[in-house]
């Protein structure tokens, strides 16, 4: 393509632009004042604490400048994912040079005073973080934790046919598991209706204190690896800037031509199959253009360039001299005009308006977000005459709802469902009536539900599911991640990072809200019939509860109708992380849709139809959260109602776990008055909880009645056994609950021993039965909420 | 090699052996009785609940039988890592056939009755789990969570020069991040003194409900990928058993020849560099030899074979017939003698004694474990005259101790230190005086501390560090994993799985204890000067505390001498997971070694020298856990002692977090009496804690004084700022602590307002100062424990 082929003149200016970015990057790390070096550098111009990462930055700046060139030449819609996000000074420098920084932060003007502030604020109290954080224009990826850049890039590219996502992957990051797997994302990108990802693997050779695996591999071996991953790598290698500019420009032109050809081919012939996508391997010295040596030790091209390459600059005059010489090597006087503004001809090298990568709306996805069209969740309701009178598989019913969510938003292409090969296992398979699984590899005639344009993404990697979804949400779309409860812990750390992103971005007025990250955790701890102990881990919500209360929500809908309400609610929220834990097995249904709606609205409430309290205070509160604990609690209540008809039992069910928190700590938290109204101030509370029982004590330890709250849950006991034996092993079953209830109610001491004996006898009998027959006793399997107890009319 | 080249006769018997294993696998999934099908199959012979995974099992059995052949032919020391661990029936079948199962579980005899029990117990209440669990002989890898097989394999091979670890990797597992990265483990395996890993990538084509990425790639592309990873793959593909036996035997002979050659070459010439290791790609149908179709739907060679391929066998006569036909296709009558024992000539195909993979001692590492030689940790002590009179970097001092641990165990090769490129950053760099980092790729003249035989393993992947260490420990060696505190969450789920492994294995008498998994978490939440918010996550210990109290320990040594004591203790323990959280920055040192030893022994205690309580009950308890909270607490105490000389303050420091738990819940837990003695029954307790404050409330919610325990910790507030500003943001600083103290002591109401104003003034002043100067105020930076307060003589 002639129009974009660079000539020497172009690249001289581009080189100066790059030098300006490098200069600004060094300035941010070092300078308090004298930003243009118009006077000799003095110790008082230097920050007292030198913080930040230089090593990766010149490479990031080099790429940014070159991407600017091709965006202008080809009018590209492009964003920049900065895998080595700790190279924040580079991202800030570039968005400042292109003007977006000053538009968003008008205080940071494009003049000497603005430059001084720009430098000063970096990693400075009251200033900006050192990474490509939410505060950084154009960023959807902080890169604080390494491994997810390519996933975010693909997530951004899905359903964005005109977008090109340039993704810089550091060779440190490339050693992580998630990154190593995410190269395979190309098997899920449809060139016909998705955008393109341009991976730029940046081999600068070193991590904090070690060489990197990939950089020490020879090109031949790297090339085999990347070709094996389905890419066609172009190598751009060297250290001489003018030579490197020529190579990089040529390489970018070539890969963009090929991306264009690939897309054209696929859009003309949608069955063209999976293409081999081009990518760039950029090999440059770490800390390129920085000091070669400091105190006789190699710095440029070595790991000593990783953070601050010259320390002690305030006190060591020789170091100050090295710094000054280094900074002056960029010739700031030739780059900035008298006022301290980038030379106009250099400014012209940046794209304009929304084409600037710092201003591209895809990197502020909330601005592009369209509302989901949602079906009426009521129309999927289980039509229930009385509590427990019907059975249903909650997630299967939700599958019908999700099918129609997909169907209604299919034209807009704004919703995707992610799952690590568990969508059918989690019984959401109704979705396959509306769509298929994305599959770009070959499809056999006997395959079921695979297509290049499916809206369900399945891959056996929770990391990939989470990372893609994050990228998809951050660029303004919607989605849900369904996962086995135990293995969502695989993405604990990704959850942490996304929660941190939201905590910051929601405080930035220029960042528009994005759709919430919704988890549906099924195949949960209590029903791991095929798998046993390794699959029994209900602790993800413990982690979630540590995060900002503005952001996190945890729901335990006990049946299908409540699950429908909760799911519908979550899909309407933004800037949150919603965790829904729900069962997939056939279980009794408790609430009509009308009751479910009221219950979900409150998040917690008394189930009047199950209680026997009349108008007095109850003798006892039986509380529950989660489908299995609810079932066991109600079974225990039915035992107690038969054994002790005069006992006044209240049943409280908790859907929204955050209601248990003090109101001051969570917006959904109950006031003490409301809490006391439900749980009383002095009656025993037997609380059957889905997960680790501490999760009930921790939000309630300050409530008036907390001493009487006795939580039961998963005690880390399990194996491959029957469903009822699982609850027995953890003493969460109806008999243990009933025994504790009787023992906790002061007036029942006399009867307690007989009742304990009775129920322990039942447990022994059950134990014997299952070892003989291999399945639960009929009286357990067939237990139903007694019709005679009916419903409060 | 002529001796091992198979002839047709050999492989006919081997085929029968394989059929026997397949028969036993199906029997485990289906049969309650009639184990040899000596009568027609009846519904009552079938288990009421059909659980387990068939799909992967015939492939696992195929590999096992072939490995048996080469072990015998070459007298190999080999273990089998079963990546698809849910194929447990296969592992059980094979260890039964070779005789190890009956030796370990004498009840499961090698006859008809034993067979019946073997079948019945599988996934049956009171029986065995469905996976390759700790209960399974020869297993060090349950495979419940996918992704870690190859890491365990490499961990087992390190420093075991004569061991060959055969590692079956399922094509589902191969999609995970950790597995995708762990191929690069070959860059850390030294053929001169490590053993060999033989990866067998098993492409059976499908996961639960989807094809796999790798299986749908063409051989050419897989070959590029694996060569790029540094392997030389041999492909064994097909479905005709006799043909496949020939191919597999030839391939195994070839890879073993090449492994032998590689090792010989490296052992004769240690600088031979990184070899290209051979491996096998085995492509067989999922559910191979199982039913081709059920109800007109494709089963063999498709994902429907994943779990139980024929359902409803008890009630559907046609299904019962398919099952019977399938099982009889293996011709049990030709495989087992009249008593129900495997034919003697087939028995002879298995290796004998400890060469049997089910009996190999490496798979029961505790039997091989040698005690670490540990230096006297006292000799690294900070020699302290009075509390706070000296500064030190705790982890740097521990580095000296670790250096000598490495040095003392260098000849035995029984200790490795793992870290994600953070060993120097965590200031353990003294270890490089004793050893290097393992590095098999090229080494440049300017590199520092790299060698093919280093004992420090650094790679930018927490998954790899954790997985290698697990494999190393499980095969009887020792180690420590040092990690940034925030990013240890990356391995949350691996931690869960290892804790579950230990919880089960420690209950099995035949499994000998293995060395504990030790974490040193440094670069913690309070000192992320270069990185900010993303690097501030102290929640790993929350997860840890959910696990079995027999297994987990959490330590917060507040200075160098306590860290030395704790580290030395942890390295002497077994079957545990120890988490040590310690600072790396220069901080005041509090305890002499003698005091430190006493304090660590108790795990919690009153710091008499800091208290002002005299002989009465104190007015107030100031408690702390963690280095920064301890510093801020003591600074707050010094403020209070100056402002209110009559206030009786007790200072309690907690090293061992488990002491806070009730004694019934944790062996380190304090009795209520002991707890009350330290924390009083009614005085306010201001508890400054390192992490999320709930971690203090959850173990103490039932203590007499819990209502007066006011915990402060990390409130999820942070950015790149000064160290003191970080504690201020979270209100964990000396001023907030002192203000709360004054406000909580009933007698001080009158003085509270003035004191609040005074300290809030200090905070405002500090705030102004840091925004001006960029570093903490001198009075904060230079704060020292007042010498005049001295020590209680």
mmCIF file of N, CA and C in Angstrom, chain A residues 48 52 120 124 129-131 142 144-145 175 177 206-208 210 213 216 221 229 274 421 437 441-442 446-447 458 460 487 492 497 500 530-531 533-536 547 665 692 694 697-698 701 706 716 720 772-774, chain B residues 48 52 120 124 129-131 142 144-145 175 177 206-208 210 213 216 221 229 274 421 437 441-442 447 458 460 487 492 497 500 530-531 533-536 547 665 692 694 697-698 701 706 716 720 772-774:
data_model
loop_
_atom_site.group_PDB
_atom_site.id
_atom_site.type_symbol
_atom_site.label_atom_id
_atom_site.label_comp_id
_atom_site.label_asym_id
_atom_site.label_seq_id
_atom_site.Cartn_x
_atom_site.Cartn_y
_atom_site.Cartn_z
ATOM 1 N N UNK A 48 12.110 13.216 46.129
ATOM 2 C CA UNK A 48 12.807 12.550 47.236
ATOM 3 C C UNK A 48 12.687 11.029 47.168
ATOM 4 N N UNK A 52 8.858 3.944 40.152
ATOM 5 C CA UNK A 52 8.339 3.723 38.811
ATOM 6 C C UNK A 52 9.183 2.706 38.076
ATOM 7 N N UNK A 120 5.377 15.879 38.460
ATOM 8 C CA UNK A 120 5.280 15.835 39.905
ATOM 9 C C UNK A 120 4.252 14.820 40.398
ATOM 10 N N UNK A 124 3.161 10.117 43.259
ATOM 11 C CA UNK A 124 3.370 11.136 44.278
ATOM 12 C C UNK A 124 2.101 11.226 45.113
ATOM 13 N N UNK A 129 -1.323 6.947 40.138
ATOM 14 C CA UNK A 129 -0.585 5.704 40.368
ATOM 15 C C UNK A 129 0.502 5.516 39.312
ATOM 16 N N UNK A 130 1.366 4.578 39.580
ATOM 17 C CA UNK A 130 2.506 4.369 38.688
ATOM 18 C C UNK A 130 2.156 3.519 37.474
ATOM 19 N N UNK A 131 0.993 2.882 37.500
ATOM 20 C CA UNK A 131 0.645 1.948 36.418
ATOM 21 C C UNK A 131 -0.325 2.569 35.411
ATOM 22 N N UNK A 142 -4.901 -2.377 33.576
ATOM 23 C CA UNK A 142 -3.878 -1.814 34.452
ATOM 24 C C UNK A 142 -2.567 -2.583 34.362
ATOM 25 N N UNK A 144 -1.361 -4.455 36.522
ATOM 26 C CA UNK A 144 -0.704 -4.603 37.823
ATOM 27 C C UNK A 144 -0.373 -6.051 38.088
ATOM 28 N N UNK A 145 -1.350 -6.898 37.826
ATOM 29 C CA UNK A 145 -1.090 -8.330 37.857
ATOM 30 C C UNK A 145 -0.914 -8.777 36.417
ATOM 31 N N UNK A 175 5.379 -15.467 30.501
ATOM 32 C CA UNK A 175 5.674 -16.692 31.261
ATOM 33 C C UNK A 175 4.498 -17.170 32.107
ATOM 34 N N UNK A 177 0.776 -18.493 33.280
ATOM 35 C CA UNK A 177 -0.144 -19.471 32.745
ATOM 36 C C UNK A 177 -1.247 -18.859 31.900
ATOM 37 N N UNK A 206 14.314 -9.127 29.972
ATOM 38 C CA UNK A 206 14.480 -9.312 31.420
ATOM 39 C C UNK A 206 13.215 -8.995 32.187
ATOM 40 N N UNK A 207 13.118 -9.671 33.344
ATOM 41 C CA UNK A 207 12.069 -9.377 34.318
ATOM 42 C C UNK A 207 12.674 -8.489 35.402
ATOM 43 N N UNK A 208 12.263 -8.679 36.657
ATOM 44 C CA UNK A 208 12.819 -7.847 37.732
ATOM 45 C C UNK A 208 14.311 -8.134 37.904
ATOM 46 N N UNK A 210 15.874 -11.276 36.391
ATOM 47 C CA UNK A 210 16.191 -12.490 35.643
ATOM 48 C C UNK A 210 15.957 -12.246 34.154
ATOM 49 N N UNK A 213 12.250 -16.297 29.797
ATOM 50 C CA UNK A 213 12.331 -17.557 29.044
ATOM 51 C C UNK A 213 12.277 -17.285 27.547
ATOM 52 N N UNK A 216 15.268 -15.570 25.743
ATOM 53 C CA UNK A 216 16.476 -16.375 25.575
ATOM 54 C C UNK A 216 16.279 -17.535 24.597
ATOM 55 N N UNK A 221 12.915 -20.960 17.436
ATOM 56 C CA UNK A 221 12.053 -21.680 18.383
ATOM 57 C C UNK A 221 10.806 -20.848 18.734
ATOM 58 N N UNK A 229 0.777 -21.828 17.877
ATOM 59 C CA UNK A 229 -0.391 -21.161 18.469
ATOM 60 C C UNK A 229 -1.326 -20.602 17.395
ATOM 61 N N UNK A 274 -10.635 -20.804 10.173
ATOM 62 C CA UNK A 274 -9.739 -20.018 11.024
ATOM 63 C C UNK A 274 -8.513 -19.560 10.258
ATOM 64 N N UNK A 421 -16.485 -25.050 29.778
ATOM 65 C CA UNK A 421 -16.986 -26.351 29.334
ATOM 66 C C UNK A 421 -18.050 -26.873 30.284
ATOM 67 N N UNK A 437 -21.978 -22.644 20.464
ATOM 68 C CA UNK A 437 -20.684 -22.303 21.034
ATOM 69 C C UNK A 437 -19.792 -21.785 19.910
ATOM 70 N N UNK A 441 -12.414 -23.745 14.835
ATOM 71 C CA UNK A 441 -11.677 -24.877 14.277
ATOM 72 C C UNK A 441 -12.645 -25.739 13.460
ATOM 73 N N UNK A 442 -12.148 -26.854 12.998
ATOM 74 C CA UNK A 442 -13.012 -27.678 12.153
ATOM 75 C C UNK A 442 -14.213 -28.201 12.931
ATOM 76 N N UNK A 446 -20.949 -34.803 13.238
ATOM 77 C CA UNK A 446 -21.679 -35.249 14.428
ATOM 78 C C UNK A 446 -21.586 -34.261 15.582
ATOM 79 N N UNK A 447 -20.881 -33.152 15.406
ATOM 80 C CA UNK A 447 -20.776 -32.166 16.487
ATOM 81 C C UNK A 447 -22.131 -31.539 16.773
ATOM 82 N N UNK A 458 -16.951 -21.388 25.328
ATOM 83 C CA UNK A 458 -16.535 -22.442 26.245
ATOM 84 C C UNK A 458 -15.108 -22.866 25.951
ATOM 85 N N UNK A 460 -11.721 -24.831 28.384
ATOM 86 C CA UNK A 460 -11.464 -25.367 29.709
ATOM 87 C C UNK A 460 -10.426 -24.508 30.441
ATOM 88 N N UNK A 487 -14.109 -24.139 41.323
ATOM 89 C CA UNK A 487 -12.989 -23.752 40.473
ATOM 90 C C UNK A 487 -13.004 -22.291 40.083
ATOM 91 N N UNK A 492 -9.549 -16.148 41.426
ATOM 92 C CA UNK A 492 -9.578 -15.256 42.587
ATOM 93 C C UNK A 492 -8.816 -13.966 42.334
ATOM 94 N N UNK A 497 -8.429 -8.082 40.948
ATOM 95 C CA UNK A 497 -7.966 -6.978 40.104
ATOM 96 C C UNK A 497 -9.140 -6.258 39.446
ATOM 97 N N UNK A 500 -10.731 -4.046 41.964
ATOM 98 C CA UNK A 500 -9.928 -2.842 42.181
ATOM 99 C C UNK A 500 -10.105 -1.853 41.031
ATOM 100 N N UNK A 530 -20.254 -36.839 41.126
ATOM 101 C CA UNK A 530 -19.256 -37.536 40.310
ATOM 102 C C UNK A 530 -17.823 -37.283 40.772
ATOM 103 N N UNK A 531 -17.607 -36.244 41.568
ATOM 104 C CA UNK A 531 -16.229 -35.784 41.730
ATOM 105 C C UNK A 531 -15.695 -35.747 43.152
ATOM 106 N N UNK A 533 -14.385 -34.639 46.904
ATOM 107 C CA UNK A 533 -13.757 -33.658 47.793
ATOM 108 C C UNK A 533 -13.082 -32.492 47.067
ATOM 109 N N UNK A 534 -12.366 -32.784 45.987
ATOM 110 C CA UNK A 534 -11.649 -31.697 45.302
ATOM 111 C C UNK A 534 -12.599 -30.659 44.728
ATOM 112 N N UNK A 535 -13.828 -31.050 44.488
ATOM 113 C CA UNK A 535 -14.799 -30.152 43.861
ATOM 114 C C UNK A 535 -15.682 -29.447 44.893
ATOM 115 N N UNK A 536 -15.270 -29.539 46.155
ATOM 116 C CA UNK A 536 -16.106 -28.959 47.224
ATOM 117 C C UNK A 536 -15.380 -27.792 47.872
ATOM 118 N N UNK A 547 -14.199 -7.171 49.522
ATOM 119 C CA UNK A 547 -14.047 -6.022 48.637
ATOM 120 C C UNK A 547 -15.035 -4.911 48.975
ATOM 121 N N UNK A 665 -21.880 -0.609 56.816
ATOM 122 C CA UNK A 665 -20.812 -1.246 56.051
ATOM 123 C C UNK A 665 -21.241 -1.682 54.660
ATOM 124 N N UNK A 692 -18.643 -21.821 54.180
ATOM 125 C CA UNK A 692 -17.936 -21.878 55.455
ATOM 126 C C UNK A 692 -18.684 -21.022 56.487
ATOM 127 N N UNK A 694 -18.095 -19.323 59.046
ATOM 128 C CA UNK A 694 -17.619 -18.000 59.481
ATOM 129 C C UNK A 694 -18.279 -16.863 58.718
ATOM 130 N N UNK A 697 -20.908 -15.559 60.793
ATOM 131 C CA UNK A 697 -20.497 -14.861 62.019
ATOM 132 C C UNK A 697 -19.868 -13.509 61.724
ATOM 133 N N UNK A 698 -19.112 -13.422 60.639
ATOM 134 C CA UNK A 698 -18.359 -12.188 60.446
ATOM 135 C C UNK A 698 -19.240 -10.963 60.227
ATOM 136 N N UNK A 701 -21.260 -10.298 63.993
ATOM 137 C CA UNK A 701 -20.642 -10.377 65.324
ATOM 138 C C UNK A 701 -21.000 -9.197 66.204
ATOM 139 N N UNK A 706 -25.994 -11.781 68.557
ATOM 140 C CA UNK A 706 -24.988 -12.614 67.888
ATOM 141 C C UNK A 706 -24.554 -13.810 68.717
ATOM 142 N N UNK A 716 -15.507 -28.549 55.564
ATOM 143 C CA UNK A 716 -14.364 -29.117 54.831
ATOM 144 C C UNK A 716 -14.325 -30.642 54.996
ATOM 145 N N UNK A 720 -16.695 -38.634 47.585
ATOM 146 C CA UNK A 720 -17.721 -39.034 46.632
ATOM 147 C C UNK A 720 -18.733 -39.879 47.407
ATOM 148 N N UNK A 772 -25.274 -50.061 52.507
ATOM 149 C CA UNK A 772 -25.853 -51.270 51.926
ATOM 150 C C UNK A 772 -26.332 -50.999 50.491
ATOM 151 N N UNK A 773 -27.039 -49.905 50.323
ATOM 152 C CA UNK A 773 -27.740 -49.681 49.051
ATOM 153 C C UNK A 773 -27.057 -48.684 48.129
ATOM 154 N N UNK A 774 -26.185 -47.858 48.667
ATOM 155 C CA UNK A 774 -25.468 -46.929 47.781
ATOM 156 C C UNK A 774 -26.259 -45.707 47.399
ATOM 157 N N UNK B 48 -27.197 -48.419 42.149
ATOM 158 C CA UNK B 48 -28.350 -47.532 41.962
ATOM 159 C C UNK B 48 -27.943 -46.147 41.444
ATOM 160 N N UNK B 52 -18.918 -41.677 37.852
ATOM 161 C CA UNK B 52 -17.543 -41.888 37.443
ATOM 162 C C UNK B 52 -17.316 -41.400 36.025
ATOM 163 N N UNK B 120 -17.661 -52.478 44.133
ATOM 164 C CA UNK B 120 -18.683 -51.886 44.963
ATOM 165 C C UNK B 120 -18.215 -50.578 45.613
ATOM 166 N N UNK B 124 -18.840 -45.032 46.163
ATOM 167 C CA UNK B 124 -19.925 -45.608 46.936
ATOM 168 C C UNK B 124 -19.773 -45.133 48.379
ATOM 169 N N UNK B 129 -13.059 -42.502 46.659
ATOM 170 C CA UNK B 129 -13.458 -41.424 45.747
ATOM 171 C C UNK B 129 -13.313 -41.851 44.295
ATOM 172 N N UNK B 130 -13.884 -41.072 43.427
ATOM 173 C CA UNK B 130 -13.895 -41.437 42.009
ATOM 174 C C UNK B 130 -12.599 -41.058 41.301
ATOM 175 N N UNK B 131 -11.755 -40.252 41.941
ATOM 176 C CA UNK B 131 -10.550 -39.754 41.264
ATOM 177 C C UNK B 131 -9.302 -40.523 41.698
ATOM 178 N N UNK B 142 -4.120 -35.867 42.278
ATOM 179 C CA UNK B 142 -5.533 -36.239 42.188
ATOM 180 C C UNK B 142 -6.159 -35.838 40.861
ATOM 181 N N UNK B 144 -8.187 -33.538 40.388
ATOM 182 C CA UNK B 144 -9.550 -33.031 40.544
ATOM 183 C C UNK B 144 -9.690 -31.685 39.881
ATOM 184 N N UNK B 145 -8.729 -30.832 40.156
ATOM 185 C CA UNK B 145 -8.650 -29.573 39.425
ATOM 186 C C UNK B 145 -7.593 -29.754 38.355
ATOM 187 N N UNK B 175 -5.839 -27.111 27.899
ATOM 188 C CA UNK B 175 -6.367 -25.771 27.615
ATOM 189 C C UNK B 175 -6.168 -24.797 28.772
ATOM 190 N N UNK B 177 -4.467 -22.452 31.692
ATOM 191 C CA UNK B 177 -3.300 -21.597 31.720
ATOM 192 C C UNK B 177 -2.082 -22.268 32.336
ATOM 193 N N UNK B 206 -12.251 -34.731 23.316
ATOM 194 C CA UNK B 206 -13.409 -34.053 23.883
ATOM 195 C C UNK B 206 -13.256 -33.799 25.373
ATOM 196 N N UNK B 207 -13.939 -32.744 25.813
ATOM 197 C CA UNK B 207 -14.069 -32.433 27.235
ATOM 198 C C UNK B 207 -15.432 -32.952 27.699
ATOM 199 N N UNK B 208 -16.086 -32.218 28.611
ATOM 200 C CA UNK B 208 -17.401 -32.663 29.077
ATOM 201 C C UNK B 208 -18.421 -32.615 27.942
ATOM 202 N N UNK B 210 -17.682 -30.615 24.762
ATOM 203 C CA UNK B 210 -17.092 -29.870 23.655
ATOM 204 C C UNK B 210 -15.882 -30.624 23.128
ATOM 205 N N UNK B 213 -9.488 -27.908 22.024
ATOM 206 C CA UNK B 213 -8.736 -27.071 21.080
ATOM 207 C C UNK B 213 -7.627 -27.882 20.425
ATOM 208 N N UNK B 216 -8.484 -30.682 17.859
ATOM 209 C CA UNK B 216 -8.970 -30.248 16.550
ATOM 210 C C UNK B 216 -7.900 -29.522 15.724
ATOM 211 N N UNK B 221 0.257 -28.522 13.131
ATOM 212 C CA UNK B 221 0.232 -27.343 13.999
ATOM 213 C C UNK B 221 0.606 -27.731 15.441
ATOM 214 N N UNK B 229 7.769 -25.302 22.160
ATOM 215 C CA UNK B 229 7.922 -25.459 23.611
ATOM 216 C C UNK B 229 9.224 -26.197 23.947
ATOM 217 N N UNK B 274 20.574 -27.027 26.994
ATOM 218 C CA UNK B 274 19.224 -27.578 27.079
ATOM 219 C C UNK B 274 18.937 -28.527 25.926
ATOM 220 N N UNK B 421 10.291 -14.632 40.307
ATOM 221 C CA UNK B 421 11.193 -13.522 39.949
ATOM 222 C C UNK B 421 11.246 -12.492 41.063
ATOM 223 N N UNK B 437 20.341 -19.335 40.377
ATOM 224 C CA UNK B 437 19.028 -19.671 39.845
ATOM 225 C C UNK B 437 19.219 -20.738 38.763
ATOM 226 N N UNK B 441 18.725 -22.272 29.735
ATOM 227 C CA UNK B 441 18.881 -21.594 28.443
ATOM 228 C C UNK B 441 20.270 -20.959 28.401
ATOM 229 N N UNK B 442 20.535 -20.201 27.360
ATOM 230 C CA UNK B 442 21.877 -19.617 27.248
ATOM 231 C C UNK B 442 22.148 -18.628 28.378
ATOM 232 N N UNK B 447 25.426 -11.955 32.843
ATOM 233 C CA UNK B 447 24.353 -12.455 33.716
ATOM 234 C C UNK B 447 24.870 -12.661 35.130
ATOM 235 N N UNK B 458 13.247 -19.548 39.681
ATOM 236 C CA UNK B 458 12.498 -18.326 39.448
ATOM 237 C C UNK B 458 11.893 -18.328 38.054
ATOM 238 N N UNK B 460 8.289 -16.259 36.060
ATOM 239 C CA UNK B 460 7.219 -15.317 36.371
ATOM 240 C C UNK B 460 5.858 -16.011 36.317
ATOM 241 N N UNK B 487 -0.077 -11.504 45.061
ATOM 242 C CA UNK B 487 -0.222 -12.386 43.902
ATOM 243 C C UNK B 487 -0.187 -13.858 44.264
ATOM 244 N N UNK B 492 -4.526 -19.554 44.733
ATOM 245 C CA UNK B 492 -5.554 -19.910 45.721
ATOM 246 C C UNK B 492 -6.077 -21.323 45.506
ATOM 247 N N UNK B 497 -6.385 -27.254 46.715
ATOM 248 C CA UNK B 497 -6.244 -28.655 46.337
ATOM 249 C C UNK B 497 -5.147 -29.342 47.141
ATOM 250 N N UNK B 500 -6.444 -30.081 50.514
ATOM 251 C CA UNK B 500 -7.353 -31.235 50.492
ATOM 252 C C UNK B 500 -6.555 -32.536 50.391
ATOM 253 N N UNK B 530 6.304 1.062 44.751
ATOM 254 C CA UNK B 530 6.426 1.205 43.296
ATOM 255 C C UNK B 530 5.128 0.880 42.562
ATOM 256 N N UNK B 531 4.200 0.199 43.212
ATOM 257 C CA UNK B 531 3.117 -0.406 42.434
ATOM 258 C C UNK B 531 1.700 -0.022 42.812
ATOM 259 N N UNK B 533 -2.157 0.173 44.263
ATOM 260 C CA UNK B 533 -3.406 -0.494 44.638
ATOM 261 C C UNK B 533 -3.501 -1.952 44.185
ATOM 262 N N UNK B 534 -3.089 -2.226 42.961
ATOM 263 C CA UNK B 534 -3.222 -3.597 42.456
ATOM 264 C C UNK B 534 -2.387 -4.581 43.261
ATOM 265 N N UNK B 535 -1.359 -4.095 43.915
ATOM 266 C CA UNK B 535 -0.446 -4.972 44.646
ATOM 267 C C UNK B 535 -0.801 -5.050 46.132
ATOM 268 N N UNK B 536 -1.982 -4.581 46.480
ATOM 269 C CA UNK B 536 -2.370 -4.528 47.886
ATOM 270 C C UNK B 536 -3.540 -5.483 48.135
ATOM 271 N N UNK B 547 -9.387 -23.729 55.996
ATOM 272 C CA UNK B 547 -9.032 -25.139 55.841
ATOM 273 C C UNK B 547 -8.882 -25.825 57.190
ATOM 274 N N UNK B 665 -11.279 -25.428 68.245
ATOM 275 C CA UNK B 665 -11.263 -25.342 66.781
ATOM 276 C C UNK B 665 -9.865 -25.411 66.189
ATOM 277 N N UNK B 692 -7.364 -7.849 56.258
ATOM 278 C CA UNK B 692 -8.765 -7.454 56.376
ATOM 279 C C UNK B 692 -9.237 -7.690 57.806
ATOM 280 N N UNK B 694 -11.841 -8.377 59.397
ATOM 281 C CA UNK B 694 -12.727 -9.484 59.769
ATOM 282 C C UNK B 694 -11.956 -10.685 60.293
ATOM 283 N N UNK B 697 -12.101 -10.579 63.878
ATOM 284 C CA UNK B 697 -13.420 -10.820 64.484
ATOM 285 C C UNK B 697 -13.845 -12.280 64.372
ATOM 286 N N UNK B 698 -13.522 -12.901 63.264
ATOM 287 C CA UNK B 698 -14.084 -14.237 63.060
ATOM 288 C C UNK B 698 -13.597 -15.262 64.071
ATOM 289 N N UNK B 701 -15.263 -14.064 67.876
ATOM 290 C CA UNK B 701 -16.643 -13.604 68.092
ATOM 291 C C UNK B 701 -17.318 -14.262 69.280
ATOM 292 N N UNK B 706 -15.504 -10.087 73.310
ATOM 293 C CA UNK B 706 -15.482 -9.774 71.881
ATOM 294 C C UNK B 706 -16.146 -8.461 71.535
ATOM 295 N N UNK B 716 -9.129 -1.844 52.052
ATOM 296 C CA UNK B 716 -9.183 -1.813 50.584
ATOM 297 C C UNK B 716 -9.051 -0.383 50.061
ATOM 298 N N UNK B 720 -0.450 4.466 44.827
ATOM 299 C CA UNK B 720 0.996 4.671 44.934
ATOM 300 C C UNK B 720 1.209 5.909 45.792
ATOM 301 N N UNK B 772 3.408 18.302 49.573
ATOM 302 C CA UNK B 772 4.429 19.276 49.228
ATOM 303 C C UNK B 772 5.763 18.573 48.930
ATOM 304 N N UNK B 773 6.127 17.636 49.796
ATOM 305 C CA UNK B 773 7.479 17.079 49.724
ATOM 306 C C UNK B 773 7.569 15.693 49.089
ATOM 307 N N UNK B 774 6.451 14.998 49.040
ATOM 308 C CA UNK B 774 6.485 13.682 48.392
ATOM 309 C C UNK B 774 7.036 12.587 49.258
#
